[in-house]
Short mmCIF file of C-alpha atoms and ligand atoms in Angstrom, two decimals:
data_model
loop_
_atom_site.label_atom_id
_atom_site.label_comp_id
_atom_site.label_asym_id
_atom_site.label_seq_id
_atom_site.Cartn_x
_atom_site.Cartn_y
_atom_site.Cartn_z
CA MET I 1 85.18 130.33 84.70
CA LYS I 2 82.83 131.47 81.95
CA GLY I 3 79.91 129.22 81.24
CA ARG I 4 79.81 127.59 84.66
CA ASN I 5 76.16 127.05 85.54
CA CYS I 6 76.41 125.39 88.89
CA SER I 7 77.95 126.74 92.06
CA MET I 8 80.70 125.16 94.12
CA GLU I 9 78.15 124.97 96.97
CA ARG I 10 75.91 122.75 94.86
CA VAL I 11 78.83 120.43 94.05
CA GLU I 12 79.77 120.29 97.73
CA ALA I 13 76.22 119.45 98.77
CA LEU I 14 76.06 116.62 96.25
CA ILE I 15 79.41 115.22 97.41
CA LYS I 16 78.08 115.22 100.98
CA LYS I 17 74.93 113.45 99.78
CA TYR I 18 76.93 110.60 98.20
CA GLN I 19 79.76 110.43 100.75
CA ASP I 20 78.43 107.33 102.56
CA THR I 21 77.85 105.50 99.27
CA VAL I 22 81.46 106.18 98.28
CA VAL I 23 82.69 104.72 101.58
CA GLU I 24 80.52 101.65 100.92
CA HIS I 25 82.15 101.27 97.46
CA TYR I 26 85.55 101.61 99.11
CA HIS I 27 84.78 98.93 101.70
CA TRP I 28 83.52 96.48 99.07
CA LEU I 29 86.45 97.11 96.71
CA HIS I 30 88.98 96.89 99.52
CA ALA I 31 87.58 93.56 100.73
CA HIS I 32 87.60 92.07 97.20
CA PRO I 33 91.00 92.88 95.67
CA GLU I 34 92.11 91.25 92.41
CA VAL I 35 95.61 91.35 90.91
CA SER I 36 96.46 92.88 87.51
CA GLY I 37 94.75 91.17 84.60
CA GLN I 38 92.34 89.22 86.83
CA GLU I 39 89.97 92.01 87.90
CA LYS I 40 86.78 90.29 86.68
CA GLU I 41 84.64 90.81 89.81
CA THR I 42 85.88 94.38 90.30
CA ALA I 43 84.97 95.29 86.71
CA ALA I 44 81.53 93.70 87.12
CA TYR I 45 80.99 95.68 90.35
CA ILE I 46 81.93 98.97 88.65
CA ALA I 47 79.66 98.31 85.66
CA ALA I 48 76.75 97.38 87.97
CA GLN I 49 77.16 100.62 89.96
CA LEU I 50 77.26 102.70 86.76
CA ARG I 51 74.07 101.01 85.54
CA LYS I 52 72.39 101.84 88.84
CA MET I 53 73.15 105.51 88.14
CA GLY I 54 71.42 105.25 84.76
CA LEU I 55 74.63 105.03 82.72
CA GLU I 56 75.32 102.53 79.95
CA PRO I 57 78.86 101.26 80.58
CA THR I 58 81.03 99.65 77.92
CA GLU I 59 82.75 96.60 79.40
CA ASN I 60 85.85 94.58 78.44
CA VAL I 61 87.66 97.59 76.98
CA GLY I 62 91.24 96.36 76.51
CA GLY I 63 90.79 93.57 79.05
CA TYR I 64 88.60 94.28 82.07
CA GLY I 65 88.46 98.03 81.40
CA VAL I 66 85.11 99.82 81.82
CA THR I 67 84.12 103.16 80.28
CA ALA I 68 80.94 105.22 80.41
CA VAL I 69 79.93 108.62 79.05
CA ILE I 70 77.98 111.24 80.99
CA LYS I 71 76.38 113.46 78.39
CA GLY I 72 75.78 117.10 79.23
CA ARG I 73 72.89 119.22 77.97
CA GLY I 74 74.47 120.14 74.61
CA PRO I 75 77.48 119.70 72.34
CA GLY I 76 80.95 120.58 73.61
CA LYS I 77 84.28 119.10 74.58
CA CYS I 78 84.88 115.74 76.24
CA VAL I 79 87.00 115.38 79.35
CA GLY I 80 88.24 111.99 80.55
CA LEU I 81 88.47 111.06 84.24
CA ARG I 82 90.58 108.00 84.96
CA ALA I 83 90.80 105.64 87.93
CA ASP I 84 92.75 102.37 88.09
CA PHE I 85 91.43 99.35 90.00
CA ASP I 86 93.94 96.49 90.26
CA ALA I 87 95.48 95.24 93.53
CA LEU I 88 98.84 93.73 94.53
CA PRO I 89 100.02 90.23 95.51
CA ILE I 90 100.55 91.25 99.16
CA GLN I 91 99.11 89.69 102.35
CA GLU I 92 97.18 92.45 104.12
CA CYS I 93 98.16 93.27 107.73
CA THR I 94 96.04 96.37 108.43
CA GLY I 95 93.50 94.69 110.72
CA LEU I 96 90.74 96.80 109.13
CA PRO I 97 87.20 95.42 109.62
CA PHE I 98 86.80 95.40 105.82
CA ALA I 99 90.27 93.90 105.15
CA SER I 100 90.95 91.75 102.10
CA GLN I 101 88.98 88.52 101.86
CA ASN I 102 91.35 87.22 99.18
CA PRO I 103 94.44 85.66 100.82
CA GLY I 104 97.71 87.11 99.51
CA VAL I 105 96.00 89.95 97.60
CA MET I 106 95.61 93.51 98.87
CA HIS I 107 94.69 96.98 97.69
CA ALA I 108 98.01 98.33 98.97
CA CYS I 109 98.30 101.14 96.40
CA GLY I 110 94.88 102.70 96.99
CA HIS I 111 93.43 101.88 93.58
CA ASP I 112 90.25 100.86 95.44
CA THR I 113 89.95 104.46 96.69
CA HIS I 114 90.59 105.92 93.22
CA THR I 115 87.72 103.83 91.88
CA ALA I 116 85.37 104.56 94.80
CA MET I 117 86.01 108.30 94.34
CA LEU I 118 85.40 108.13 90.58
CA LEU I 119 82.12 106.27 91.14
CA GLY I 120 81.10 109.06 93.54
CA THR I 121 82.22 111.73 91.08
CA ALA I 122 80.14 110.01 88.38
CA GLN I 123 77.06 110.17 90.58
CA VAL I 124 77.60 113.89 91.28
CA LEU I 125 78.14 114.67 87.58
CA MET I 126 75.01 112.70 86.63
CA ASP I 127 73.00 115.01 88.92
CA LEU I 128 74.64 118.03 87.28
CA ARG I 129 74.37 116.95 83.64
CA ASP I 130 71.78 119.59 82.77
CA THR I 131 74.28 122.30 83.83
CA PHE I 132 77.20 121.62 81.45
CA ASP I 133 77.87 121.30 77.73
CA GLY I 134 79.97 118.49 76.33
CA CYS I 135 80.56 115.23 78.13
CA VAL I 136 82.62 113.42 80.71
CA LYS I 137 84.14 110.04 79.86
CA LEU I 138 84.72 107.81 82.87
CA ILE I 139 87.71 105.52 82.35
CA PHE I 140 88.07 102.67 84.85
CA GLN I 141 91.39 100.99 84.13
CA PRO I 142 92.68 97.53 85.12
CA SER I 143 96.29 96.30 85.22
CA GLU I 144 98.25 99.41 86.20
CA GLU I 145 100.72 97.46 88.34
CA ASN I 146 102.00 95.20 85.55
CA SER I 147 104.35 97.15 83.31
CA ALA I 148 104.60 94.18 80.92
CA ASP I 149 100.85 94.31 80.34
CA SER I 150 99.73 97.92 80.81
CA GLY I 151 95.97 98.32 81.13
CA ALA I 152 96.17 101.92 79.89
CA LYS I 153 97.95 100.88 76.71
CA LYS I 154 95.40 98.14 76.02
CA MET I 155 92.40 100.39 76.73
CA ILE I 156 93.76 103.05 74.35
CA ALA I 157 94.37 100.41 71.66
CA ASP I 158 90.76 99.30 72.16
CA GLY I 159 89.43 102.83 71.58
CA ALA I 160 88.99 104.17 75.12
CA LEU I 161 89.94 107.67 74.00
CA GLU I 162 87.49 107.68 71.03
CA ASN I 163 83.72 107.64 70.58
CA PRO I 164 83.50 110.33 71.73
CA HIS I 165 87.04 111.61 71.27
CA VAL I 166 88.55 112.58 74.63
CA ASP I 167 90.05 116.11 74.44
CA ALA I 168 91.87 116.04 77.78
CA ILE I 169 92.26 113.69 80.72
CA ILE I 170 92.65 113.96 84.49
CA GLY I 171 93.89 111.28 86.89
CA GLN I 172 94.65 111.11 90.59
CA HIS I 173 96.64 108.86 92.93
CA ILE I 174 96.59 108.82 96.71
CA ASN I 175 99.77 109.64 98.62
CA PRO I 176 99.89 107.97 102.06
CA GLU I 177 102.89 110.06 103.07
CA LYS I 178 101.09 113.42 102.84
CA PRO I 179 98.20 114.75 104.95
CA VAL I 180 94.56 114.87 103.83
CA GLY I 181 93.76 118.16 102.12
CA THR I 182 97.01 118.45 100.14
CA ILE I 183 98.02 117.61 96.58
CA GLY I 184 101.31 117.50 94.68
CA THR I 185 101.91 117.81 90.96
CA ARG I 186 104.12 119.49 88.37
CA VAL I 187 104.19 120.51 84.71
CA GLY I 188 106.15 118.15 82.45
CA ALA I 189 107.61 114.86 83.64
CA ASP I 190 105.91 113.56 86.80
CA SER I 191 107.18 109.96 86.91
CA ALA I 192 110.03 108.01 85.38
CA ALA I 193 110.43 105.94 82.25
CA SER I 194 111.22 102.41 83.34
CA ASP I 195 112.75 100.18 80.65
CA ARG I 196 114.45 96.78 80.62
CA PHE I 197 117.24 95.42 78.44
CA PHE I 198 118.86 92.08 77.60
CA ILE I 199 122.41 91.66 76.25
CA THR I 200 123.99 88.44 75.04
CA VAL I 201 127.68 88.32 74.06
CA GLU I 202 128.89 85.32 72.08
CA GLY I 203 132.52 84.38 71.47
CA LYS I 204 134.42 81.13 71.48
CA SER I 205 135.41 78.97 74.39
CA SER I 206 138.86 77.49 74.64
CA HIS I 207 141.22 76.13 77.27
CA ALA I 208 142.18 78.81 79.75
CA SER I 209 145.85 78.15 79.02
CA GLN I 210 145.31 78.93 75.30
CA PRO I 211 143.36 82.21 75.25
CA GLN I 212 144.67 82.98 71.76
CA ASN I 213 142.42 80.21 70.45
CA GLY I 214 139.20 81.58 71.93
CA ILE I 215 137.16 84.76 72.25
CA ASP I 216 136.63 85.48 75.94
CA THR I 217 133.11 86.82 76.44
CA ILE I 218 133.77 87.60 80.13
CA ALA I 219 136.57 89.97 79.12
CA VAL I 220 134.31 91.48 76.41
CA SER I 221 131.43 91.90 78.90
CA ALA I 222 133.69 93.62 81.43
CA GLN I 223 134.56 96.24 78.79
CA ILE I 224 130.89 96.61 77.79
CA ILE I 225 129.79 97.13 81.40
CA SER I 226 132.42 99.81 82.02
CA ALA I 227 131.73 101.55 78.73
CA LEU I 228 127.94 101.60 79.31
CA GLN I 229 128.48 103.60 82.52
CA THR I 230 129.96 106.40 80.44
CA ILE I 231 126.51 107.06 78.93
CA VAL I 232 125.20 108.55 82.18
CA ALA I 233 128.57 110.11 83.04
CA ARG I 234 129.40 111.57 79.61
CA ASN I 235 126.30 111.70 77.37
CA VAL I 236 123.51 112.82 79.74
CA ALA I 237 123.59 116.51 80.63
CA PRO I 238 124.70 116.87 84.27
CA LEU I 239 121.43 118.53 85.34
CA LYS I 240 119.27 115.74 83.87
CA SER I 241 118.84 112.43 85.62
CA ALA I 242 119.27 108.91 84.29
CA VAL I 243 120.21 105.46 85.48
CA VAL I 244 121.74 102.54 83.55
CA THR I 245 121.93 99.48 85.78
CA ILE I 246 123.02 95.95 84.93
CA GLY I 247 121.46 93.89 87.67
CA LYS I 248 122.09 90.39 86.41
CA ILE I 249 124.98 88.64 84.66
CA SER I 250 125.72 85.02 83.96
CA GLY I 251 128.35 83.21 81.90
CA GLY I 252 131.05 80.58 82.01
CA ASP I 253 131.04 76.95 83.09
CA ARG I 254 134.44 76.27 84.59
CA TYR I 255 137.39 78.11 86.09
CA ASN I 256 139.79 76.99 83.41
CA VAL I 257 137.63 77.42 80.31
CA LEU I 258 137.07 80.70 78.45
CA ALA I 259 133.35 81.53 78.57
CA GLY I 260 131.78 81.27 75.12
CA ARG I 261 128.68 83.21 76.11
CA VAL I 262 127.57 85.81 78.66
CA ASP I 263 124.00 87.01 79.32
CA MET I 264 123.23 90.32 81.03
CA GLU I 265 120.01 92.07 82.04
CA GLY I 266 119.33 95.51 83.38
CA THR I 267 117.11 98.56 83.59
CA CYS I 268 117.19 102.22 82.51
CA ARG I 269 115.36 105.07 84.27
CA ASN I 270 115.02 108.65 83.11
CA HIS I 271 112.53 111.49 82.76
CA ASP I 272 113.09 112.86 79.28
CA PRO I 273 111.98 111.21 76.00
CA ALA I 274 115.08 112.57 74.21
CA VAL I 275 117.39 111.15 76.91
CA ARG I 276 115.52 107.86 76.70
CA ASP I 277 116.05 107.58 72.92
CA MET I 278 119.68 108.64 73.22
CA ILE I 279 120.43 106.02 75.92
CA GLU I 280 118.94 103.21 73.84
CA GLN I 281 120.96 104.28 70.76
CA ARG I 282 124.22 104.81 72.68
CA MET I 283 123.87 101.41 74.36
CA GLU I 284 123.54 99.65 71.02
CA SER I 285 126.51 101.45 69.48
CA ILE I 286 128.77 100.86 72.53
CA ILE I 287 127.87 97.17 72.71
CA ARG I 288 128.42 96.80 68.95
CA GLY I 289 131.72 98.69 68.99
CA VAL I 290 133.19 96.80 71.93
CA ALA I 291 131.96 93.36 70.83
CA GLU I 292 133.13 93.79 67.22
CA GLY I 293 136.42 95.32 68.28
CA MET I 294 137.13 92.28 70.43
CA GLY I 295 135.93 89.73 67.85
CA ALA I 296 132.68 88.76 69.58
CA THR I 297 129.07 88.92 68.39
CA TYR I 298 126.14 90.24 70.39
CA THR I 299 122.39 90.54 70.61
CA PHE I 300 120.75 93.52 72.30
CA ARG I 301 117.06 93.77 73.12
CA TYR I 302 115.64 96.95 74.68
CA VAL I 303 112.08 96.69 76.00
CA ARG I 304 110.23 99.91 76.77
CA GLY I 305 108.11 99.86 79.93
CA TYR I 306 106.08 102.85 81.10
CA SER I 307 106.90 106.27 79.72
CA PRO I 308 107.17 109.19 82.14
CA ILE I 309 103.89 111.04 82.66
CA MET I 310 104.19 114.34 80.79
CA ASN I 311 101.72 116.70 82.44
CA ASP I 312 100.29 119.36 80.11
CA LYS I 313 100.96 122.97 81.16
CA ASP I 314 97.43 124.27 80.50
CA MET I 315 95.82 121.30 82.21
CA ILE I 316 98.02 121.67 85.30
CA GLU I 317 97.17 125.38 85.43
CA LEU I 318 93.47 124.53 85.29
CA LEU I 319 93.90 121.82 87.92
CA CYS I 320 95.85 124.07 90.30
CA ALA I 321 93.46 127.03 89.86
CA THR I 322 90.56 124.69 90.62
CA ALA I 323 92.26 122.97 93.56
CA SER I 324 93.34 126.24 95.15
CA GLU I 325 89.66 127.20 95.53
CA ILE I 326 89.02 123.89 97.28
CA ILE I 327 92.08 123.27 99.50
CA GLY I 328 93.89 126.62 99.27
CA GLU I 329 96.99 127.45 97.30
CA GLU I 330 99.22 126.72 100.31
CA ASN I 331 98.19 123.07 100.17
CA ILE I 332 99.28 122.56 96.57
CA GLU I 333 102.88 121.47 96.21
CA ILE I 334 104.50 122.10 92.84
CA LYS I 335 107.19 119.44 92.98
CA PRO I 336 110.68 120.61 91.98
CA ALA I 337 111.55 117.26 90.40
CA PRO I 338 109.68 114.16 89.25
CA GLY I 339 109.83 110.93 91.24
CA LEU I 340 111.32 107.69 89.91
CA GLY I 341 108.18 105.59 90.17
CA GLY I 342 106.33 104.33 87.11
CA GLU I 343 102.63 105.03 86.31
CA ASP I 344 100.85 104.10 83.08
CA PHE I 345 98.62 107.19 83.11
CA SER I 346 101.57 108.30 80.97
CA PHE I 347 100.08 106.52 77.94
CA PHE I 348 96.87 108.56 78.20
CA ALA I 349 98.85 111.79 78.66
CA GLU I 350 100.91 110.91 75.58
CA LYS I 351 97.75 110.88 73.45
CA VAL I 352 95.81 113.85 74.87
CA PRO I 353 96.69 116.74 77.23
CA GLY I 354 96.71 115.30 80.72
CA ALA I 355 96.93 116.32 84.36
CA PHE I 356 97.96 113.87 87.05
CA TYR I 357 98.24 114.68 90.74
CA ARG I 358 98.92 112.88 93.98
CA MET I 359 96.56 113.55 96.86
CA GLY I 360 97.42 113.26 100.54
CA CYS I 361 95.47 110.53 102.39
CA HIS I 362 97.36 110.20 105.66
CA ALA I 363 95.36 110.47 108.89
CA GLU I 364 97.00 112.74 111.44
CA GLY I 365 98.47 110.98 114.45
CA THR I 366 98.77 107.56 112.77
CA PRO I 367 102.00 105.89 111.60
CA ILE I 368 103.02 106.57 108.02
CA TRP I 369 103.08 103.45 105.85
CA PRO I 370 104.05 103.93 102.22
CA ALA I 371 102.14 102.55 99.22
CA HIS I 372 102.76 98.85 98.48
CA ASN I 373 103.18 98.20 102.23
CA GLU I 374 100.99 95.54 103.92
CA HIS I 375 100.00 98.07 106.64
CA MET I 376 99.05 100.92 104.28
CA VAL I 377 95.68 102.54 105.11
CA VAL I 378 93.85 105.44 103.48
CA ASP I 379 91.91 108.01 105.53
CA PRO I 380 88.43 108.23 103.91
CA ALA I 381 88.43 111.92 104.89
CA CYS I 382 90.33 112.48 101.64
CA PHE I 383 87.44 111.18 99.50
CA PRO I 384 85.42 114.42 99.40
CA VAL I 385 88.62 116.32 98.49
CA GLY I 386 89.42 113.99 95.59
CA MET I 387 85.83 113.97 94.35
CA GLN I 388 85.61 117.74 94.51
CA ILE I 389 88.88 118.29 92.64
CA MET I 390 87.84 115.79 89.93
CA THR I 391 84.30 117.19 89.59
CA GLU I 392 85.29 120.87 89.64
CA SER I 393 88.23 120.35 87.27
CA ALA I 394 85.96 118.55 84.79
CA LEU I 395 83.29 121.29 84.99
CA ASN I 396 85.87 124.07 84.66
CA TYR I 397 87.50 122.36 81.68
CA LEU I 398 84.17 121.95 79.89
CA ALA I 399 83.22 125.58 80.64
CA LYS I 400 86.51 126.97 79.34
NI1 NI M 1 99.29 102.87 92.27
#
């Protein structure tokens, strides 16, 4: 890359220098997990570590979010590096010597490792700040696991991507099902939109023997449920994916009384913003058409959760070119299709070009436990890989 003033060897040497410190961060964070929205101690720890490096962190950004800016030697672009830091309400069963000290709370999604690696990356970039132009914005994000209260959304609303304006952003997530030294990513959608909806149908109850005097909301709901399934079958292109699921229904009081009201709840998943808009609109018009046609009234509330991550083409090219020099092209998987998980990095990537990748952290010869499992462990051997990809990608972006 043009304008690069420090060698990969120098970056590697610095990562080695700070490797033990990063493991210490990991052990502390892992032992002190806090659930989404309650990450007070974690945020204080992060801010204290940044201050030790000579940085001036901004705290309480959209909740317990922490940001800090590493200024290079001169003016230039600004690249954001993001790590999340909330834990899950799970009782840890790993038996690790630094296992959770908070009963019923565990870092079972590896957000402790994301944060430890970003603290290490910050230290490396501080040592290199006289070699690059522009700046790096460190974004430590709380509340990733609570789609009703996204930390990313709140940090953005509180200005995390401004002052200085962030031109592009990079984020990583561990993958306990893939070996250390591998990553997976793709251009475009890299996670699913996960939305929730609520439907209420109101009619008129009457004696079961006199249906002509009532409006049967169970009969109306049955038609609505069947008709909603035609959205995926008949309105979504066969090669795109989408789900419309009604997972909960309640109505009626007695076997011989027409139900005057039915409540339903469900979820929609998909990978394409146009499909997402279409599903919401089609749902409303089907519910309206069926309810009105059968003499009932309805309410429909559609609540958007996380959007799918839309990875930027140029940023993924930069990421993959950088990573192939570190782990080799053969260890980069370009995924043929996005997964159906949710991840609120999507809100950052909606605002500025973003690159998100999943990095293998499974230790060879050990059982594979997926994320969100009480046995899940991360092999710290992946830390230097993650730090190097983050550091090198940031330097290459700024030198572009
Ligand atoms: Ni996670």
